[in-house]
mmCIF file of C-alpha atoms and ligand atoms in Angstrom:
data_model
loop_
_atom_site.group_PDB
_atom_site.id
_atom_site.type_symbol
_atom_site.label_atom_id
_atom_site.label_comp_id
_atom_site.label_asym_id
_atom_site.label_seq_id
_atom_site.Cartn_x
_atom_site.Cartn_y
_atom_site.Cartn_z
ATOM 1 C CA MET A 912 -43.157 -38.342 -8.040
ATOM 2 C CA PRO A 913 -41.845 -34.837 -7.180
ATOM 3 C CA PRO A 914 -38.885 -34.868 -4.853
ATOM 4 C CA PRO A 915 -39.672 -34.239 -1.200
ATOM 5 C CA PHE A 916 -39.693 -30.565 -0.211
ATOM 6 C CA ASP A 917 -36.349 -30.580 1.571
ATOM 7 C CA LEU A 918 -34.632 -31.650 -1.631
ATOM 8 C CA HIS A 919 -36.029 -28.570 -3.453
ATOM 9 C CA LEU A 920 -34.369 -26.480 -0.797
ATOM 10 C CA ALA A 921 -31.201 -28.472 -0.768
ATOM 11 C CA ARG A 922 -30.705 -27.853 -4.461
ATOM 12 C CA ARG A 923 -30.843 -24.080 -4.181
ATOM 13 C CA PRO A 924 -27.081 -23.463 -4.030
ATOM 14 C CA ARG A 925 -26.463 -25.523 -7.153
ATOM 15 C CA ARG A 926 -29.289 -23.803 -9.007
ATOM 16 C CA LEU A 927 -27.630 -20.456 -8.375
ATOM 17 C CA ARG A 928 -24.331 -21.644 -9.819
ATOM 18 C CA ALA A 929 -25.661 -23.224 -12.969
ATOM 19 C CA ASN A 930 -23.934 -20.907 -15.449
ATOM 20 C CA ALA A 931 -21.604 -17.931 -15.691
ATOM 21 C CA ALA A 932 -24.318 -15.293 -16.151
ATOM 22 C CA LEU A 933 -26.168 -16.524 -13.093
ATOM 23 C CA ARG A 934 -23.011 -16.635 -11.018
ATOM 24 C CA GLU A 935 -22.283 -13.078 -12.053
ATOM 25 C CA LEU A 936 -25.831 -12.019 -11.170
ATOM 26 C CA VAL A 937 -25.563 -13.274 -7.607
ATOM 27 C CA ARG A 938 -21.934 -12.319 -6.959
ATOM 28 C CA GLU A 939 -21.625 -10.329 -3.720
ATOM 29 C CA THR A 940 -18.133 -8.932 -4.144
ATOM 30 C CA VAL A 941 -16.685 -7.289 -7.224
ATOM 31 C CA VAL A 942 -13.290 -5.804 -7.948
ATOM 32 C CA ARG A 943 -13.186 -2.644 -10.041
ATOM 33 C CA ALA A 944 -10.226 -1.005 -11.739
ATOM 34 C CA ALA A 945 -11.080 2.158 -9.798
ATOM 35 C CA ASP A 946 -10.370 0.298 -6.530
ATOM 36 C CA LEU A 947 -6.729 -0.177 -7.421
ATOM 37 C CA ILE A 948 -3.651 1.804 -6.443
ATOM 38 C CA LEU A 949 -0.392 1.090 -8.264
ATOM 39 C CA PRO A 950 2.844 1.548 -6.272
ATOM 40 C CA LEU A 951 5.743 2.881 -8.363
ATOM 41 C CA PHE A 952 9.423 3.327 -7.546
ATOM 42 C CA VAL A 953 11.187 6.379 -8.892
ATOM 43 C CA SER A 954 14.949 6.557 -8.612
ATOM 44 C CA GLU A 955 17.290 9.472 -8.912
ATOM 45 C CA LYS A 956 20.256 7.107 -9.250
ATOM 46 C CA ILE A 957 19.517 5.636 -12.646
ATOM 47 C CA THR A 958 19.297 6.759 -16.249
ATOM 48 C CA VAL A 959 17.341 3.750 -17.404
ATOM 49 C CA ARG A 960 14.888 1.408 -15.653
ATOM 50 C CA ARG A 961 16.380 -1.134 -13.293
ATOM 51 C CA PRO A 962 14.539 -4.408 -12.714
ATOM 52 C CA ILE A 963 13.950 -5.514 -9.137
ATOM 53 C CA THR A 964 15.048 -9.151 -9.074
ATOM 54 C CA SER A 965 12.714 -10.283 -6.322
ATOM 55 C CA MET A 966 9.698 -8.587 -7.945
ATOM 56 C CA PRO A 967 9.526 -9.739 -11.572
ATOM 57 C CA GLY A 968 7.719 -7.129 -13.672
ATOM 58 C CA VAL A 969 8.436 -4.274 -11.251
ATOM 59 C CA ASP A 970 11.289 -1.853 -11.986
ATOM 60 C CA GLN A 971 12.891 1.187 -10.474
ATOM 61 C CA LEU A 972 12.108 3.994 -12.916
ATOM 62 C CA THR A 973 13.428 7.367 -13.960
ATOM 63 C CA VAL A 974 10.995 10.278 -13.726
ATOM 64 C CA ALA A 975 10.343 10.105 -17.488
ATOM 65 C CA GLU A 976 9.723 6.347 -17.388
ATOM 66 C CA LEU A 977 7.463 6.778 -14.395
ATOM 67 C CA VAL A 978 5.302 9.200 -16.328
ATOM 68 C CA GLN A 979 4.988 6.686 -19.185
ATOM 69 C CA GLU A 980 4.192 3.845 -16.831
ATOM 70 C CA ALA A 981 1.547 5.867 -15.006
ATOM 71 C CA ALA A 982 0.014 6.972 -18.301
ATOM 72 C CA SER A 983 -0.257 3.381 -19.500
ATOM 73 C CA ALA A 984 -1.846 2.378 -16.179
ATOM 74 C CA TRP A 985 -4.319 5.230 -16.560
ATOM 75 C CA GLU A 986 -5.205 3.950 -20.009
ATOM 76 C CA VAL A 987 -6.280 0.553 -18.699
ATOM 77 C CA GLY A 988 -8.369 2.132 -15.949
ATOM 78 C CA VAL A 989 -6.047 2.534 -12.957
ATOM 79 C CA ARG A 990 -6.871 5.860 -11.323
ATOM 80 C CA ALA A 991 -4.248 6.150 -8.586
ATOM 81 C CA VAL A 992 -0.531 5.626 -8.048
ATOM 82 C CA LEU A 993 1.534 5.526 -4.854
ATOM 83 C CA LEU A 994 5.069 6.879 -5.176
ATOM 84 C CA PHE A 995 8.238 5.730 -3.449
ATOM 85 C CA GLY A 996 11.508 7.534 -4.073
ATOM 86 C CA ILE A 997 15.127 6.414 -4.135
ATOM 87 C CA PRO A 998 17.436 9.417 -3.673
ATOM 88 C CA THR A 999 21.070 9.689 -4.813
ATOM 89 C CA GLY A 1000 22.328 10.506 -1.359
ATOM 90 C CA LYS A 1001 21.214 9.510 2.110
ATOM 91 C CA ASP A 1002 21.955 11.137 5.451
ATOM 92 C CA GLU A 1003 21.148 10.743 9.147
ATOM 93 C CA ARG A 1004 18.044 12.909 8.936
ATOM 94 C CA GLY A 1005 16.763 11.761 5.569
ATOM 95 C CA SER A 1006 16.860 15.278 4.147
ATOM 96 C CA GLY A 1007 16.232 14.028 0.586
ATOM 97 C CA ALA A 1008 12.700 13.186 1.692
ATOM 98 C CA TYR A 1009 11.703 16.816 2.207
ATOM 99 C CA ALA A 1010 13.890 18.561 -0.394
ATOM 100 C CA ASP A 1011 11.919 20.730 -2.827
ATOM 101 C CA ASP A 1012 13.771 19.157 -5.719
ATOM 102 C CA GLY A 1013 13.750 15.655 -4.215
ATOM 103 C CA VAL A 1014 13.055 12.773 -6.540
ATOM 104 C CA VAL A 1015 9.448 12.259 -5.426
ATOM 105 C CA GLN A 1016 8.734 15.989 -5.608
ATOM 106 C CA GLN A 1017 10.080 16.030 -9.188
ATOM 107 C CA ALA A 1018 8.050 12.957 -10.066
ATOM 108 C CA VAL A 1019 4.833 14.422 -8.649
ATOM 109 C CA ARG A 1020 5.253 17.599 -10.696
ATOM 110 C CA ALA A 1021 5.930 15.660 -13.871
ATOM 111 C CA LEU A 1022 2.977 13.341 -13.306
ATOM 112 C CA LYS A 1023 0.475 16.084 -12.549
ATOM 113 C CA LYS A 1024 1.546 17.816 -15.735
ATOM 114 C CA ALA A 1025 1.369 14.739 -17.973
ATOM 115 C CA VAL A 1026 -1.670 12.945 -16.518
ATOM 116 C CA PRO A 1027 -3.541 15.664 -14.588
ATOM 117 C CA ASP A 1028 -6.504 13.542 -13.506
ATOM 118 C CA LEU A 1029 -4.422 10.685 -12.156
ATOM 119 C CA LEU A 1030 -4.549 10.627 -8.365
ATOM 120 C CA VAL A 1031 -1.006 10.926 -7.065
ATOM 121 C CA ILE A 1032 -0.442 9.528 -3.593
ATOM 122 C CA THR A 1033 2.958 9.789 -1.942
ATOM 123 C CA ASP A 1034 4.490 7.550 0.670
ATOM 124 C CA VAL A 1035 5.579 9.690 3.586
ATOM 125 C CA CYS A 1036 8.493 8.022 5.333
ATOM 126 C CA LEU A 1037 12.204 8.435 5.932
ATOM 127 C CA CYS A 1038 13.587 4.910 5.537
ATOM 128 C CA GLU A 1039 14.589 5.288 1.890
ATOM 129 C CA TYR A 1040 16.356 8.542 2.717
ATOM 130 C CA THR A 1041 18.183 7.847 5.969
ATOM 131 C CA SER A 1042 21.696 6.414 5.942
ATOM 132 C CA HIS A 1043 20.688 3.955 8.682
ATOM 133 C CA GLY A 1044 17.521 2.891 6.868
ATOM 134 C CA HIS A 1045 15.102 3.494 9.740
ATOM 135 C CA CYS A 1046 11.794 5.258 9.325
ATOM 136 C CA GLY A 1047 12.774 8.010 11.751
ATOM 137 C CA VAL A 1048 15.727 9.777 13.339
ATOM 138 C CA THR A 1049 17.893 7.522 15.500
ATOM 139 C CA GLU A 1050 20.184 7.931 18.461
ATOM 140 C CA CYS A 1051 22.650 5.589 20.071
ATOM 141 C CA GLY A 1052 21.885 5.322 23.782
ATOM 142 C CA GLU A 1053 24.322 4.832 26.661
ATOM 143 C CA ASP A 1054 23.449 1.144 26.624
ATOM 144 C CA GLY A 1055 24.967 0.997 23.133
ATOM 145 C CA ASP A 1056 21.530 0.273 21.699
ATOM 146 C CA PHE A 1057 20.018 2.498 19.092
ATOM 147 C CA HIS A 1058 16.641 4.164 19.555
ATOM 148 C CA VAL A 1059 14.318 5.727 17.063
ATOM 149 C CA LEU A 1060 13.372 9.147 18.400
ATOM 150 C CA ASN A 1061 9.650 9.597 17.993
ATOM 151 C CA ASP A 1062 9.065 13.336 18.254
ATOM 152 C CA PRO A 1063 11.965 14.630 16.149
ATOM 153 C CA SER A 1064 10.961 12.066 13.505
ATOM 154 C CA VAL A 1065 7.382 13.311 13.511
ATOM 155 C CA GLU A 1066 8.593 16.852 12.860
ATOM 156 C CA LEU A 1067 10.512 15.709 9.795
ATOM 157 C CA LEU A 1068 7.619 13.587 8.538
ATOM 158 C CA ALA A 1069 5.370 16.640 8.646
ATOM 159 C CA ARG A 1070 7.930 18.461 6.500
ATOM 160 C CA VAL A 1071 7.932 15.574 4.035
ATOM 161 C CA ALA A 1072 4.146 15.673 3.731
ATOM 162 C CA VAL A 1073 4.101 19.438 3.186
ATOM 163 C CA SER A 1074 6.785 19.259 0.505
ATOM 164 C CA HIS A 1075 4.822 16.530 -1.323
ATOM 165 C CA ALA A 1076 1.640 18.605 -1.157
ATOM 166 C CA ALA A 1077 3.531 21.653 -2.392
ATOM 167 C CA ALA A 1078 4.732 19.626 -5.382
ATOM 168 C CA GLY A 1079 1.094 18.751 -6.169
ATOM 169 C CA ALA A 1080 0.404 15.421 -4.437
ATOM 170 C CA ASP A 1081 -3.316 14.709 -4.085
ATOM 171 C CA LEU A 1082 -3.026 12.556 -0.987
ATOM 172 C CA VAL A 1083 -0.283 11.708 1.485
ATOM 173 C CA ALA A 1084 0.267 8.299 3.052
ATOM 174 C CA PRO A 1085 2.480 8.206 6.150
ATOM 175 C CA SER A 1086 3.968 4.710 6.566
ATOM 176 C CA ASP A 1087 6.490 5.316 9.338
ATOM 177 C CA MET A 1088 4.376 4.270 12.359
ATOM 178 C CA MET A 1089 5.656 7.000 14.689
ATOM 179 C CA ASP A 1090 3.166 8.121 17.340
ATOM 180 C CA GLY A 1091 1.305 11.365 16.769
ATOM 181 C CA ARG A 1092 2.344 11.776 13.162
ATOM 182 C CA VAL A 1093 -1.137 12.036 11.702
ATOM 183 C CA ARG A 1094 -1.966 14.995 13.925
ATOM 184 C CA ALA A 1095 1.373 16.660 13.195
ATOM 185 C CA ILE A 1096 0.996 16.148 9.448
ATOM 186 C CA ARG A 1097 -2.594 17.463 9.511
ATOM 187 C CA SER A 1098 -1.578 20.637 11.365
ATOM 188 C CA ALA A 1099 1.412 21.216 9.108
ATOM 189 C CA LEU A 1100 -0.690 20.759 5.963
ATOM 190 C CA ASP A 1101 -3.438 23.022 7.270
ATOM 191 C CA ALA A 1102 -0.959 25.699 8.293
ATOM 192 C CA ARG A 1103 0.293 25.806 4.706
ATOM 193 C CA GLY A 1104 -3.205 25.969 3.264
ATOM 194 C CA PHE A 1105 -3.378 22.335 2.167
ATOM 195 C CA THR A 1106 -6.601 21.789 4.069
ATOM 196 C CA ASN A 1107 -8.076 19.667 1.288
ATOM 197 C CA ILE A 1108 -5.274 17.136 1.044
ATOM 198 C CA PRO A 1109 -6.457 13.939 2.734
ATOM 199 C CA ILE A 1110 -4.227 11.707 4.849
ATOM 200 C CA MET A 1111 -4.329 7.993 4.162
ATOM 201 C CA SER A 1112 -2.524 6.528 7.130
ATOM 202 C CA TYR A 1113 -0.936 3.157 7.542
ATOM 203 C CA ALA A 1114 -2.950 2.643 10.707
ATOM 204 C CA SER A 1115 -2.099 -0.989 11.274
ATOM 205 C CA LYS A 1116 1.293 -1.818 9.897
ATOM 206 C CA PHE A 1117 2.819 -5.020 11.143
ATOM 207 C CA ALA A 1118 6.512 -5.850 11.429
ATOM 208 C CA SER A 1119 6.483 -8.421 8.658
ATOM 209 C CA GLY A 1120 8.632 -10.889 6.799
ATOM 210 C CA PHE A 1121 6.599 -10.043 3.715
ATOM 211 C CA TYR A 1122 8.372 -6.704 3.129
ATOM 212 C CA GLY A 1123 11.620 -8.375 2.028
ATOM 213 C CA PRO A 1124 11.452 -7.682 -1.724
ATOM 214 C CA PHE A 1125 10.332 -4.084 -1.112
ATOM 215 C CA ARG A 1126 13.502 -3.378 0.785
ATOM 216 C CA GLU A 1127 15.446 -4.338 -2.331
ATOM 217 C CA ALA A 1128 13.080 -2.251 -4.460
ATOM 218 C CA ALA A 1129 13.274 0.873 -2.320
ATOM 219 C CA GLU A 1130 16.801 0.325 -1.043
ATOM 220 C CA GLY A 1131 15.549 1.009 2.458
ATOM 221 C CA ALA A 1132 16.617 -1.966 4.557
ATOM 222 C CA PRO A 1133 17.650 -1.041 8.110
ATOM 223 C CA GLN A 1134 21.443 -1.069 8.452
ATOM 224 C CA PHE A 1135 21.186 -2.248 12.050
ATOM 225 C CA GLY A 1136 18.386 -3.539 14.271
ATOM 226 C CA ASP A 1137 14.894 -4.044 12.901
ATOM 227 C CA ARG A 1138 11.572 -2.235 12.860
ATOM 228 C CA ARG A 1139 9.936 -4.078 15.715
ATOM 229 C CA THR A 1140 10.098 -1.128 18.071
ATOM 230 C CA TYR A 1141 7.722 0.882 15.895
ATOM 231 C CA GLN A 1142 5.860 -1.595 13.696
ATOM 232 C CA MET A 1143 3.277 -3.908 15.231
ATOM 233 C CA ASP A 1144 3.547 -7.446 16.522
ATOM 234 C CA SER A 1145 1.694 -9.895 14.296
ATOM 235 C CA GLY A 1146 -0.090 -11.447 17.278
ATOM 236 C CA ASN A 1147 -1.920 -8.277 18.239
ATOM 237 C CA ALA A 1148 -5.361 -7.572 16.840
ATOM 238 C CA ARG A 1149 -6.720 -5.393 19.638
ATOM 239 C CA GLU A 1150 -3.600 -3.257 19.450
ATOM 240 C CA ALA A 1151 -4.201 -2.848 15.722
ATOM 241 C CA LEU A 1152 -7.617 -1.424 16.534
ATOM 242 C CA ARG A 1153 -6.130 0.934 19.116
ATOM 243 C CA GLU A 1154 -3.534 2.144 16.593
ATOM 244 C CA ALA A 1155 -6.292 2.727 14.065
ATOM 245 C CA ALA A 1156 -8.444 4.524 16.663
ATOM 246 C CA THR A 1157 -5.577 6.904 17.416
ATOM 247 C CA ASP A 1158 -5.137 7.712 13.745
ATOM 248 C CA VAL A 1159 -8.872 8.258 13.316
ATOM 249 C CA GLU A 1160 -8.894 10.561 16.330
ATOM 250 C CA GLU A 1161 -5.926 12.443 14.873
ATOM 251 C CA SER A 1162 -8.066 12.981 11.748
ATOM 252 C CA ALA A 1163 -6.833 10.343 9.309
ATOM 253 C CA ASP A 1164 -9.219 10.370 6.347
ATOM 254 C CA MET A 1165 -8.466 6.847 5.165
ATOM 255 C CA LEU A 1166 -6.824 3.839 6.786
ATOM 256 C CA ILE A 1167 -4.429 1.211 5.488
ATOM 257 C CA VAL A 1168 -3.952 -2.308 6.764
ATOM 258 C CA LYS A 1169 -0.652 -3.902 5.808
ATOM 259 C CA PRO A 1170 0.310 -6.584 4.780
ATOM 260 C CA GLY A 1171 -2.865 -8.004 3.206
ATOM 261 C CA LEU A 1172 -3.203 -11.756 3.023
ATOM 262 C CA PRO A 1173 -1.951 -12.629 6.511
ATOM 263 C CA TYR A 1174 -4.084 -9.861 8.076
ATOM 264 C CA LEU A 1175 -7.548 -10.168 6.515
ATOM 265 C CA ASP A 1176 -9.073 -10.448 9.990
ATOM 266 C CA ILE A 1177 -7.549 -7.097 10.938
ATOM 267 C CA LEU A 1178 -8.844 -5.573 7.723
ATOM 268 C CA TRP A 1179 -12.344 -6.785 8.511
ATOM 269 C CA ARG A 1180 -12.237 -5.468 12.059
ATOM 270 C CA VAL A 1181 -10.785 -2.072 11.120
ATOM 271 C CA LYS A 1182 -13.434 -1.597 8.451
ATOM 272 C CA GLU A 1183 -16.295 -2.727 10.710
ATOM 273 C CA LYS A 1184 -15.196 -0.590 13.603
ATOM 274 C CA PHE A 1185 -14.368 2.708 11.901
ATOM 275 C CA GLY A 1186 -16.161 2.548 8.568
ATOM 276 C CA LEU A 1187 -13.625 4.883 6.941
ATOM 277 C CA PRO A 1188 -12.423 4.229 3.403
ATOM 278 C CA THR A 1189 -10.019 1.380 4.059
ATOM 279 C CA ALA A 1190 -7.139 0.261 1.905
ATOM 280 C CA VAL A 1191 -5.214 -2.963 2.065
ATOM 281 C CA TYR A 1192 -1.573 -3.136 1.018
ATOM 282 C CA ASN A 1193 -0.918 -6.310 -0.947
ATOM 283 C CA VAL A 1194 2.799 -6.159 -0.197
ATOM 284 C CA SER A 1195 5.940 -7.126 -2.074
ATOM 285 C CA GLY A 1196 6.305 -10.553 -0.428
ATOM 286 C CA GLU A 1197 2.765 -11.487 -1.410
ATOM 287 C CA TYR A 1198 3.608 -10.426 -4.941
ATOM 288 C CA ALA A 1199 6.908 -12.294 -5.020
ATOM 289 C CA MET A 1200 5.517 -15.582 -3.771
ATOM 290 C CA ILE A 1201 2.782 -15.821 -6.367
ATOM 291 C CA LYS A 1202 5.146 -14.685 -9.128
ATOM 292 C CA ALA A 1203 7.660 -17.347 -8.127
ATOM 293 C CA ALA A 1204 5.068 -20.122 -7.952
ATOM 294 C CA ALA A 1205 3.555 -19.039 -11.275
ATOM 295 C CA GLU A 1206 6.989 -19.010 -12.909
ATOM 296 C CA LYS A 1207 7.446 -22.604 -11.860
ATOM 297 C CA GLY A 1208 4.019 -23.451 -13.239
ATOM 298 C CA TRP A 1209 2.783 -24.334 -9.768
ATOM 299 C CA LEU A 1210 -0.253 -22.112 -9.922
ATOM 300 C CA ASP A 1211 -2.070 -19.935 -12.402
ATOM 301 C CA GLU A 1212 -1.160 -16.309 -11.728
ATOM 302 C CA ARG A 1213 -4.310 -14.681 -13.017
ATOM 303 C CA THR A 1214 -6.683 -17.030 -11.204
ATOM 304 C CA ALA A 1215 -4.779 -16.755 -7.933
ATOM 305 C CA VAL A 1216 -4.438 -12.975 -8.149
ATOM 306 C CA MET A 1217 -8.100 -12.338 -8.961
ATOM 307 C CA GLU A 1218 -9.120 -14.613 -6.110
ATOM 308 C CA MET A 1219 -6.822 -12.699 -3.790
ATOM 309 C CA MET A 1220 -8.201 -9.311 -4.936
ATOM 310 C CA THR A 1221 -11.736 -10.545 -4.363
ATOM 311 C CA SER A 1222 -10.801 -11.767 -0.891
ATOM 312 C CA PHE A 1223 -9.476 -8.313 0.006
ATOM 313 C CA LYS A 1224 -12.725 -6.692 -1.020
ATOM 314 C CA ARG A 1225 -14.785 -9.364 0.716
ATOM 315 C CA ALA A 1226 -12.794 -8.713 3.894
ATOM 316 C CA GLY A 1227 -13.754 -5.040 3.768
ATOM 317 C CA ALA A 1228 -11.167 -3.289 1.612
ATOM 318 C CA ASP A 1229 -12.451 -0.373 -0.435
ATOM 319 C CA LEU A 1230 -9.059 0.074 -2.059
ATOM 320 C CA ILE A 1231 -6.262 -2.290 -2.923
ATOM 321 C CA ILE A 1232 -2.662 -1.156 -3.175
ATOM 322 C CA THR A 1233 -1.108 -3.758 -5.446
ATOM 323 C CA TYR A 1234 1.799 -4.248 -7.842
ATOM 324 C CA TRP A 1235 -0.701 -6.130 -10.043
ATOM 325 C CA ALA A 1236 -2.930 -3.053 -10.497
ATOM 326 C CA ARG A 1237 -2.293 -2.810 -14.229
ATOM 327 C CA ASP A 1238 -2.738 -6.523 -14.871
ATOM 328 C CA VAL A 1239 -5.908 -6.667 -12.786
ATOM 329 C CA ALA A 1240 -7.372 -3.655 -14.595
ATOM 330 C CA ARG A 1241 -6.570 -5.309 -17.918
ATOM 331 C CA TRP A 1242 -7.963 -8.698 -16.872
ATOM 332 C CA LEU A 1243 -11.183 -7.008 -15.760
ATOM 333 C CA THR A 1244 -11.783 -5.585 -19.217
ATOM 334 C CA GLU A 1245 -11.012 -8.946 -20.836
ATOM 335 C CA GLN A 1246 -13.564 -10.799 -18.705
HETATM 336 C C1 LIG B 851 8.509 1.726 4.621
HETATM 337 C C2 LIG B 851 7.614 0.905 3.795
HETATM 338 C C3 LIG B 851 7.715 -0.463 3.652
HETATM 339 C C4 LIG B 851 6.727 -0.845 2.745
HETATM 340 C C5 LIG B 851 6.040 0.292 2.374
HETATM 341 N N1 LIG B 851 6.589 1.383 3.048
HETATM 342 C C6 LIG B 851 8.705 -1.409 4.166
HETATM 343 C C7 LIG B 851 9.027 -1.509 5.564
HETATM 344 O O1 LIG B 851 8.329 -1.038 6.457
HETATM 345 O O2 LIG B 851 10.056 -2.110 5.804
HETATM 346 C C8 LIG B 851 6.520 -2.240 2.282
HETATM 347 C C9 LIG B 851 5.754 -2.429 1.044
HETATM 348 C C10 LIG B 851 5.897 -3.760 0.419
HETATM 349 O O3 LIG B 851 6.504 -4.691 0.986
HETATM 350 O O4 LIG B 851 5.396 -3.913 -0.687
HETATM 351 N N2 LIG B 851 8.105 2.852 5.141
#
């Protein structure tokens, strides 16, 4: 007796999962090495790599080490890096961020020379360069409270972007969250003839507990106050869309949602609404927590990471900024 018709139907899901080849054939979401962006930290303060305790496997690098690291990433299929710099000196206005011979500018030149086809993206922000550790210029008001001054900060950020482009950066990524900075950066780039350098903007960047390890890595923790006056409140999804809309209107070419895991809904909505190339930033805290659990043997790193990468793409990410970029690229070829 053949089974009743509804049982034929009911068995369809299982039939499509019967073996690995079949599962592969019907898989909707795939991660590719070319989707990955590797963040790297280059420091002017060191002569040899310095491990970041809260991010096992990630180090602060000298320019020469950075070039090696980027070249080895390129070899396994990673096509893009995102640079953060740690300068020797900091000041109120973060002048190291827009110095022609600043550490990021030096690194960009060295990278473009050694690995010319590698896409070099630079983080455009002031927090690693200001003595107070904020992403913009600050002032102490009469109330004794400090304020981040939006417009003077934007002016400096535009200078940072231009100096990165002049050093040879392929793409600039402003992460400061000041208002109007995308427009200011676009005009400044255009005025200097860098009309073809795209802006990948951190459109929806939330004030997050998941940035902790990064602040050790980039030595950019605020010395007073926090970033809640310019980064977004984690409860606000509609505001995230408004922030993204502003950046799109100001001519951002690509958008970033950050952090990743706790904000997959935002990622989905930003992608659906604007349809621009959208990146997700799988931030330092997300890295640290899986590393720590894996070290204890509480979960399998590779399985968890690949699942997480797939979830980013499923939620709409075209690109994934991740400290695992090299491992993921390698795992993909081993599959
Ligand atoms: C700062 C910046 C931060 C990150 C990238 N750029 C930290 C912050 O806003 O405090 C975080 C990245 C990470 O946690 O991996 N402009």
